PDB file of C-alpha atoms in Angstrom:
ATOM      1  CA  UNK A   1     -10.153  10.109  10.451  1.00 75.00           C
ATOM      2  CA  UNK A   2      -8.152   7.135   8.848  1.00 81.00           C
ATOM      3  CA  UNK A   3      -5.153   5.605  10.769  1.00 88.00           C
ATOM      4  CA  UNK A   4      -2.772   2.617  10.577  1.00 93.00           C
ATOM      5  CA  UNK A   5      -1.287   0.669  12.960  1.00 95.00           C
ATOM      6  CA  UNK A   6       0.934  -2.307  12.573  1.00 95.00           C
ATOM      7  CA  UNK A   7       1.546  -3.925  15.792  1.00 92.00           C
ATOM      8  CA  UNK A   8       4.907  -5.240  14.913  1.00 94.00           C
ATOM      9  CA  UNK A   9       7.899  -2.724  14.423  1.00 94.00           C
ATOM     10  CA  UNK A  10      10.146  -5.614  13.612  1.00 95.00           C
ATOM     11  CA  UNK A  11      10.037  -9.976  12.620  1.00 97.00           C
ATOM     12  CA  UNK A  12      12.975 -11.569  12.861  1.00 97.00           C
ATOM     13  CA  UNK A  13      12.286 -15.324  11.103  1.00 97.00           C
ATOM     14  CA  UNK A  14      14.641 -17.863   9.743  1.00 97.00           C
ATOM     15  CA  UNK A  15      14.535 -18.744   5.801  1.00 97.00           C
ATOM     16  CA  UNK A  16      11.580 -21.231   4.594  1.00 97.00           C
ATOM     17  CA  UNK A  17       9.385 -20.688   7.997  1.00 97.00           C
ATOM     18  CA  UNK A  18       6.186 -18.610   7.542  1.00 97.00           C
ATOM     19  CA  UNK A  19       5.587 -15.452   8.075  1.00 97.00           C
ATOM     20  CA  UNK A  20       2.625 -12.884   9.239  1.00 97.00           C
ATOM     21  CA  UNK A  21       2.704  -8.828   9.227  1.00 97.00           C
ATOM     22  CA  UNK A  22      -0.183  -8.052  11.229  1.00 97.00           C
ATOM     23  CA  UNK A  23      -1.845  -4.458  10.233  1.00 96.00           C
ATOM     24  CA  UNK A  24      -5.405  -3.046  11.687  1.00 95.00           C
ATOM     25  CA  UNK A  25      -6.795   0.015  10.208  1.00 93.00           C
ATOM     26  CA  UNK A  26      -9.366   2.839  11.476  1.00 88.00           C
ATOM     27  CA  UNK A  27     -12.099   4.599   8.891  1.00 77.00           C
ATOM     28  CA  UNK A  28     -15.726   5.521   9.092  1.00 70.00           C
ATOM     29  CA  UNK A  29     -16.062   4.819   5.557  1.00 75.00           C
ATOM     30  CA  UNK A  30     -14.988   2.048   2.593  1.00 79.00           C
ATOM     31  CA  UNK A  31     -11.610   1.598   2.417  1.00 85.00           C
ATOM     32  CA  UNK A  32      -8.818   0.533   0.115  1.00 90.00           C
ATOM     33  CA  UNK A  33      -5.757  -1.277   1.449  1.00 92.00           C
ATOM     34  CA  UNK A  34      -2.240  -1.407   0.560  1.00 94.00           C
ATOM     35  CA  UNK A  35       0.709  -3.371   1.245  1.00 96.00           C
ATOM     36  CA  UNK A  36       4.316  -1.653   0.291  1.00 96.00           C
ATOM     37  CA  UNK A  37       7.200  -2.888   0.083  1.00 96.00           C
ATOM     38  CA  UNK A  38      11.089  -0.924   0.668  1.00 94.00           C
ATOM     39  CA  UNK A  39      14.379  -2.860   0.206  1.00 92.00           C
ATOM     40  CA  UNK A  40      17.251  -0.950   2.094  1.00 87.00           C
ATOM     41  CA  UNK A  41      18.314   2.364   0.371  1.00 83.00           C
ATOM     42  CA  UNK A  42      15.536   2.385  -2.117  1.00 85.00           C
ATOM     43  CA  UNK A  43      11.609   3.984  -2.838  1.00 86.00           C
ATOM     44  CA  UNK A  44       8.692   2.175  -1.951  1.00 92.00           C
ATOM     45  CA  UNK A  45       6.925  -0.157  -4.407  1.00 92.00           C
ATOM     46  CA  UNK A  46       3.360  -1.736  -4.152  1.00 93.00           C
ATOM     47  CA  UNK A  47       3.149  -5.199  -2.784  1.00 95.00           C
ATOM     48  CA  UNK A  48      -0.634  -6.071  -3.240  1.00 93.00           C
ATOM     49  CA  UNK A  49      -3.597  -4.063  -2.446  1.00 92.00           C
ATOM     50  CA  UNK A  50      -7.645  -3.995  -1.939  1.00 89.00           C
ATOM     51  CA  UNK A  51      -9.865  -2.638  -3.672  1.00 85.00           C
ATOM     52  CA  UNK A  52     -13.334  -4.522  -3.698  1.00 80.00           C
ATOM     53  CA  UNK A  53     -13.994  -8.093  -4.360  1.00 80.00           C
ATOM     54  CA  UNK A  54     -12.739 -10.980  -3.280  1.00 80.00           C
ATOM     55  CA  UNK A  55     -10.883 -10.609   0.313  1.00 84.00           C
ATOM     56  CA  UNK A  56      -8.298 -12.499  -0.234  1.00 85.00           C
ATOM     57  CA  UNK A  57      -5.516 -10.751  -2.862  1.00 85.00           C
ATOM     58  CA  UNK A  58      -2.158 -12.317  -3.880  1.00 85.00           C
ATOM     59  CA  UNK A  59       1.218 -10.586  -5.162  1.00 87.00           C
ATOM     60  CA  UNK A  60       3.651 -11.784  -7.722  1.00 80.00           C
ATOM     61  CA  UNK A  61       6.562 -13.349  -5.131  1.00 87.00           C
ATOM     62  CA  UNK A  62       4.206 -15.509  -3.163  1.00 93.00           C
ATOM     63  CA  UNK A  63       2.839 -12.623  -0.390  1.00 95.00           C
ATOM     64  CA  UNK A  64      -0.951 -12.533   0.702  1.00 95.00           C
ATOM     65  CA  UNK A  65      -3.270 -10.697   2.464  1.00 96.00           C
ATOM     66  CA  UNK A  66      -6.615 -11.109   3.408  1.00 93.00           C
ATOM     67  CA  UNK A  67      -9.387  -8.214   4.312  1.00 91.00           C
ATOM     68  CA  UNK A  68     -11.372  -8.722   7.263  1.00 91.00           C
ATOM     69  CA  UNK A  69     -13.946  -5.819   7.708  1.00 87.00           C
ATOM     70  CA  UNK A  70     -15.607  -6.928  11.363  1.00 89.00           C
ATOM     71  CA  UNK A  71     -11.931  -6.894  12.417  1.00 89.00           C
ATOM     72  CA  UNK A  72     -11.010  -4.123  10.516  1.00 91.00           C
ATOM     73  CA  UNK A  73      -7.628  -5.982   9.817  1.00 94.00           C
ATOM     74  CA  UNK A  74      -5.116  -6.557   6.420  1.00 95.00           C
ATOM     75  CA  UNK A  75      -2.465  -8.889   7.846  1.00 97.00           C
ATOM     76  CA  UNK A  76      -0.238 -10.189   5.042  1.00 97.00           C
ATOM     77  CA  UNK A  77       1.549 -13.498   5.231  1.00 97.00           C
ATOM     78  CA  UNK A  78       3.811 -15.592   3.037  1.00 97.00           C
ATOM     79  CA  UNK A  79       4.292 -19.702   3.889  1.00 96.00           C
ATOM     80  CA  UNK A  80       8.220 -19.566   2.965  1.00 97.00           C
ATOM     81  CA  UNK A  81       9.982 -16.676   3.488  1.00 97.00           C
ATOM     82  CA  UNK A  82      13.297 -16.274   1.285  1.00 96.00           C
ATOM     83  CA  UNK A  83      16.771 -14.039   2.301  1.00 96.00           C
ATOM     84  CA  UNK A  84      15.553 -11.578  -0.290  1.00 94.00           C
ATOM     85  CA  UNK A  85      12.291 -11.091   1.269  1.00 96.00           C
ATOM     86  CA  UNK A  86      13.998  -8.894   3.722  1.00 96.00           C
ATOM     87  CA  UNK A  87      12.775  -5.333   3.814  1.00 96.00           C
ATOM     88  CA  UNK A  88      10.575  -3.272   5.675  1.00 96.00           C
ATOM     89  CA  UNK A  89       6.695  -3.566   4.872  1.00 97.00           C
ATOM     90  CA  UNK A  90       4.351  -0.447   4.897  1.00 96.00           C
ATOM     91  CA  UNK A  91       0.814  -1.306   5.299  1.00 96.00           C
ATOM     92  CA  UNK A  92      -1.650   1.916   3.962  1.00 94.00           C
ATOM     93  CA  UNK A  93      -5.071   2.776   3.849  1.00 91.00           C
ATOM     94  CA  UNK A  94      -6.884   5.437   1.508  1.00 88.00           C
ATOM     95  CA  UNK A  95     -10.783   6.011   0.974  1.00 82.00           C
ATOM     96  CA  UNK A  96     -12.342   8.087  -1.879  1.00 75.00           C
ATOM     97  CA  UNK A  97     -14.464   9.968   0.409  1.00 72.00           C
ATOM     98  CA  UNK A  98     -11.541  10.601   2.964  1.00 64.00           C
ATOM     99  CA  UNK A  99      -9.702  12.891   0.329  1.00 71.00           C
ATOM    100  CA  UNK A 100      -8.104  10.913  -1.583  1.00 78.00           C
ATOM    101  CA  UNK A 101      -5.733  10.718   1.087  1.00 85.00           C
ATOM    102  CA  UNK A 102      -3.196   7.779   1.520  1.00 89.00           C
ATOM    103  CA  UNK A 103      -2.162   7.221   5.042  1.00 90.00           C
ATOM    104  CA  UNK A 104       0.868   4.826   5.911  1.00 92.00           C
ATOM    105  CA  UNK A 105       1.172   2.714   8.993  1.00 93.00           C
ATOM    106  CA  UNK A 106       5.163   2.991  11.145  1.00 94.00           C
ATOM    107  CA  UNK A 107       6.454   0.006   9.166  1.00 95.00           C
ATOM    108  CA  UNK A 108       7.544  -3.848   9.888  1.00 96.00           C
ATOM    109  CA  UNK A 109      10.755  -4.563   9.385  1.00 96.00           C
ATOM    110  CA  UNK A 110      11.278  -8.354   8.322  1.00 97.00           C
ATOM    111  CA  UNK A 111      14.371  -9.571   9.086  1.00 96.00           C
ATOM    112  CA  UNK A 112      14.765 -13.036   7.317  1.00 97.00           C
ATOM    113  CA  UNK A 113      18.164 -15.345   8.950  1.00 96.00           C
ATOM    114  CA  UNK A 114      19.731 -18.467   6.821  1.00 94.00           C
TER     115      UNK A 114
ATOM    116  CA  UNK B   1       8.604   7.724 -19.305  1.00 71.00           C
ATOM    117  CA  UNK B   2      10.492   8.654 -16.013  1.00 79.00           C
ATOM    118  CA  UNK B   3       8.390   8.066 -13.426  1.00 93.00           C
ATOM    119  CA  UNK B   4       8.430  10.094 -10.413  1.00 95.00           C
ATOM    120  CA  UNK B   5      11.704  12.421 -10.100  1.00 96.00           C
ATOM    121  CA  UNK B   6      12.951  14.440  -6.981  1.00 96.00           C
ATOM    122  CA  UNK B   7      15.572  16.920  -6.677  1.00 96.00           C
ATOM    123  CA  UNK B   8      17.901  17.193  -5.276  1.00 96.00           C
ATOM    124  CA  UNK B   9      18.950  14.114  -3.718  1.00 95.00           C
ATOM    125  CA  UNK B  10      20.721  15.483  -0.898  1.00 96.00           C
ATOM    126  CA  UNK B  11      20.898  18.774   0.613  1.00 96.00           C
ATOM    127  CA  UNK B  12      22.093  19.766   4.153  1.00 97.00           C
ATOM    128  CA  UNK B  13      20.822  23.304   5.497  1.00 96.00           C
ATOM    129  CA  UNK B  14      21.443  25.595   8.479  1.00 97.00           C
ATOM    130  CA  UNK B  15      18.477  26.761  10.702  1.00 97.00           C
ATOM    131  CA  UNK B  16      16.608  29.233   9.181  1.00 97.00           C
ATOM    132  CA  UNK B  17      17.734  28.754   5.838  1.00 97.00           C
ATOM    133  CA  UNK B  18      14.865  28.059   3.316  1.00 96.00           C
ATOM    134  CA  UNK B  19      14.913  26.154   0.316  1.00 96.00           C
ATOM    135  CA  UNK B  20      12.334  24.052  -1.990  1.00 97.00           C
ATOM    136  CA  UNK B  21      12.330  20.713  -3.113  1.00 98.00           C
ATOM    137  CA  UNK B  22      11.009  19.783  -6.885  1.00 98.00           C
ATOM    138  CA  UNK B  23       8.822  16.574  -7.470  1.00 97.00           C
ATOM    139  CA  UNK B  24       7.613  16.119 -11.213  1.00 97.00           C
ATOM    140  CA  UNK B  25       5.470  13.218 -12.750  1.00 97.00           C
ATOM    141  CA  UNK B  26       5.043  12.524 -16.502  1.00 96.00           C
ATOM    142  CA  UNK B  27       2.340   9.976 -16.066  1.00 95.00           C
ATOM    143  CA  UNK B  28      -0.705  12.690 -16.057  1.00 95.00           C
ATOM    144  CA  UNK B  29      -1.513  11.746 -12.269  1.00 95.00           C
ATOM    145  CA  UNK B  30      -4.358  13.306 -10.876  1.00 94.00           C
ATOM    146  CA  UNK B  31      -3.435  12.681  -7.234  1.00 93.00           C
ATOM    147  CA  UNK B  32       0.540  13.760  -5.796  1.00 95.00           C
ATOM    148  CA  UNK B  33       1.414  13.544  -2.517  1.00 95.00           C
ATOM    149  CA  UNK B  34       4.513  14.629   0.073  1.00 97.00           C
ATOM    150  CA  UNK B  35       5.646  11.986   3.322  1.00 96.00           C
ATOM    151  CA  UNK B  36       8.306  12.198   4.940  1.00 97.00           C
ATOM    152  CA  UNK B  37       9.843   9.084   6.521  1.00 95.00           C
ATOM    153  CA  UNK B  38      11.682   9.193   9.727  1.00 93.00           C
ATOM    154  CA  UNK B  39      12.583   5.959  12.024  1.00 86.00           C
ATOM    155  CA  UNK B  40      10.076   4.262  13.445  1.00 83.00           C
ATOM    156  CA  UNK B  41       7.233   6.692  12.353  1.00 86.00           C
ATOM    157  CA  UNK B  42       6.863   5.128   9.234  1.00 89.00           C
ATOM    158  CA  UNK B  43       5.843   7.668   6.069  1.00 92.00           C
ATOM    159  CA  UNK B  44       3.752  10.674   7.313  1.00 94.00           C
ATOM    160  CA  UNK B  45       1.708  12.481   4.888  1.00 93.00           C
ATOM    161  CA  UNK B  46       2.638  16.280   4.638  1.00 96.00           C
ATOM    162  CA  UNK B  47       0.833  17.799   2.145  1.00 96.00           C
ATOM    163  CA  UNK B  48      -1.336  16.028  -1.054  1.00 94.00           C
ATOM    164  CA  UNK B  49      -3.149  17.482  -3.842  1.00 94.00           C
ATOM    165  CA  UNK B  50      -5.830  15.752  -6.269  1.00 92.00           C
ATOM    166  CA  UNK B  51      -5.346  18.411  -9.181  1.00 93.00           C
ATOM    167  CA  UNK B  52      -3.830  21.412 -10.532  1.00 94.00           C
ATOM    168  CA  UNK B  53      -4.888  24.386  -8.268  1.00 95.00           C
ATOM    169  CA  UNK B  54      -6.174  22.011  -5.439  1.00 94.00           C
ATOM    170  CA  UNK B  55      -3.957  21.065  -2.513  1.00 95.00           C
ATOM    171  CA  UNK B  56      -4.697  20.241   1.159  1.00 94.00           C
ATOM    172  CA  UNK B  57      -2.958  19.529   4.666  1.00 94.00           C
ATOM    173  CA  UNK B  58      -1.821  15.820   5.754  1.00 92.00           C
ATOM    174  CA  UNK B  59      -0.885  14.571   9.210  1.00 91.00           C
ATOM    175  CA  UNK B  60       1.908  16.966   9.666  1.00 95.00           C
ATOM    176  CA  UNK B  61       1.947  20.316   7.420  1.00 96.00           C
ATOM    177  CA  UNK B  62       3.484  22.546   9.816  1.00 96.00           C
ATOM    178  CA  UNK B  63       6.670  24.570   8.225  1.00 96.00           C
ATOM    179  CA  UNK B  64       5.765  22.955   4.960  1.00 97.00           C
ATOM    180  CA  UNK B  65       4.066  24.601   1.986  1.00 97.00           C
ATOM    181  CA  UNK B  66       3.113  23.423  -1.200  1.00 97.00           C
ATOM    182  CA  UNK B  67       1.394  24.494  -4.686  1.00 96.00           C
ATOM    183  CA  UNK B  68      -0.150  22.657  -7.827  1.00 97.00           C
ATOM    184  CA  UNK B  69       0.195  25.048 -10.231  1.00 96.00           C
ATOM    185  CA  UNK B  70       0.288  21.661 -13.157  1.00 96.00           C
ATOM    186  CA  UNK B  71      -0.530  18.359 -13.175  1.00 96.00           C
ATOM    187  CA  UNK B  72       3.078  17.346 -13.375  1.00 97.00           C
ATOM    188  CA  UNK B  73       4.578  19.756 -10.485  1.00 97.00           C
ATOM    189  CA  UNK B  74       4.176  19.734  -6.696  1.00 98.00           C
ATOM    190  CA  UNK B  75       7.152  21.149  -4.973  1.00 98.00           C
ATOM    191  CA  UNK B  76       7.249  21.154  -1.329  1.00 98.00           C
ATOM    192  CA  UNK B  77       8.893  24.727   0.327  1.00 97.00           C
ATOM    193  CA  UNK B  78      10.340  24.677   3.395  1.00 96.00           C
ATOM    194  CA  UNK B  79      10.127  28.220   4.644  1.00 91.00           C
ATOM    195  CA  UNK B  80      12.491  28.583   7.686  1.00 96.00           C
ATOM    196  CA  UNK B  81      14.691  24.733   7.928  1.00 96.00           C
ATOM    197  CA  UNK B  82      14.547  23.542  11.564  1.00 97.00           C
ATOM    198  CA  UNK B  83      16.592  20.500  12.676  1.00 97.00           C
ATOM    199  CA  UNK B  84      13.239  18.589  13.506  1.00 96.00           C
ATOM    200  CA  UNK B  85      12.521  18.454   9.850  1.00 97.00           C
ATOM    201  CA  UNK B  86      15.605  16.550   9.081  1.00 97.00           C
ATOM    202  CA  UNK B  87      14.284  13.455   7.377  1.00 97.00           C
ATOM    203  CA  UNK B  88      13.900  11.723   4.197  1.00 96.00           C
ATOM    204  CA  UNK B  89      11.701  13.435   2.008  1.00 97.00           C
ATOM    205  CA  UNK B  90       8.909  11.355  -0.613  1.00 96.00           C
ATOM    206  CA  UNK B  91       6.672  12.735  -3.015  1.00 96.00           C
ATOM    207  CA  UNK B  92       4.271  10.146  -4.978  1.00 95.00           C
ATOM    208  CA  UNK B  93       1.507  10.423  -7.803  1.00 95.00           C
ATOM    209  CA  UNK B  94      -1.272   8.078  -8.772  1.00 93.00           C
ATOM    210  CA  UNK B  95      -4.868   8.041  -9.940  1.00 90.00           C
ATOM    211  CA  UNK B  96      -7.708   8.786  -8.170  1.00 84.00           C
ATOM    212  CA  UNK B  97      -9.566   6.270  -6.469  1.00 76.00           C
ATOM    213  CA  UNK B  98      -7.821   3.581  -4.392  1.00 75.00           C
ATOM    214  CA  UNK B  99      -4.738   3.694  -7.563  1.00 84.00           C
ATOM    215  CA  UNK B 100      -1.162   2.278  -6.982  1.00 89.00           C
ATOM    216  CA  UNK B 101       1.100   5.275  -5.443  1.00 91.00           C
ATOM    217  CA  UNK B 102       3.783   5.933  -7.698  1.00 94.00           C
ATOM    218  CA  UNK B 103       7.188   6.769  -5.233  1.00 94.00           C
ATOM    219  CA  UNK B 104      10.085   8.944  -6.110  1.00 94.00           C
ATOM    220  CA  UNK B 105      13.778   7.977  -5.304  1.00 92.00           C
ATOM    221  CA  UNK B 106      13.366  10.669  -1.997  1.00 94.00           C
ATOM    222  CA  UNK B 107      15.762  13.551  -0.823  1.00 96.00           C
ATOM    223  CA  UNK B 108      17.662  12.948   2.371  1.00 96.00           C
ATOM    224  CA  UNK B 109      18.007  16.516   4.272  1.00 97.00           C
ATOM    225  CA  UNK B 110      20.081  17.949   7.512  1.00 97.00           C
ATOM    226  CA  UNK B 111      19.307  20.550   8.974  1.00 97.00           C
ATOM    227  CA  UNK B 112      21.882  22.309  11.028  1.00 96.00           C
TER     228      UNK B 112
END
């Protein structure tokens, strides 16, 4: 069976100073990764995910993550966080062969101070 | 193109009371999909389906039922409301095969 767990339920961290949202993952079989992202009162929106490939995948506003199968880890990190990057972050795992499936980690909340 | 829509966006219920909640998807998604988020559990899957006529149980199913009976539908029935499944409500759609989950806006529902 798949399973998520992100060993952080909350990161408090002033503006500019780096950041890292660690995430570990459980599956018997190939995986693909996900990082979401949910600004107070809103949906959830994808971040960056992995699929195959390289192991390293970028988003859009700067975020990373980086696929390490002997550790069976997706931590994502960003150099310089910014005010707006606050929001909680859902890390998810799904697997062709497990269903289809998607299954979502409990969530780190990133708190980001000025 | 409108995405991922939920109704309603609020309900409150007393104990006992049933009641359904839509989900609809105009983007011919394959694979739809019910959490529920509560704090500090994160989103747990309740039901998913990867077609019209196929759906299966997720982490938590229990007092939840669902059907596929189109690619664009998947409402979620709640049989008999019980204050433990107060919580905000998410259904999502995507391709099949490691695709982008498509969210809806969620419905927020008490249960008294």
């Amino acid at each position: 069976a798949q399973s998520v767990t992100q060993l952080d339920s909350q990161v408090p961290v002033f503006e500019e100073a780096p950041v890292e949202l660690r995430c570990n993952y459980s599956s018997s079989v190939s995986v693909y990764l996900f990082w979401y992202v949910q600004y107070p009162n809103q949906g959830l929106q994808l971040l960056l995910k992995y699929l195959s490939g390289s192991t390293l995948v970028e988003s859009i506003n700067g975020f990373e993550a980086e696929f390490n199968k002997s550790q069976t880890s997706f931590h994502l990190r960003k150099p310089s966080v910014h005010i707006s990057d606050t929001a909680e972050y859902f890390c998810a795992v799904s697997s062709n062969t497990g269903g289809f499936k998607t299954i979502f980690g409990a969530g780190t909340r990133l708190f980001v101070k000025a | 193109n409108a995405g991922v829509t939920q109704t309603p966006k609020f309900q409150v219920l007393k104990t006992g009371q049933s009641m359904t909640l839509q989900c609809a998807q105009d983007m011919n998604h394959e694979y739809m999909s019910w959490y529920r988020q509560d704090p500090g559990m994160g989103l747990r899957l309740i039901h998913y389906s990867v077609g019209a006529g196929i759906t299966d149980q997720g982490e938590v199913p229990n007092g939840y039922n669902v059907s596929r009976s189109t690619t664009e539908d998947f409402p979620l029935r709640l049989l008999s409301a019980a204050p433990s499944q107060t919580s905000v409500y998410f259904c999502a759609s995507s391709r099949l095969g490691g695709e982008t989950q498509y969210f809806g806006p969620g419905t927020r529902l008490l249960v008294l």
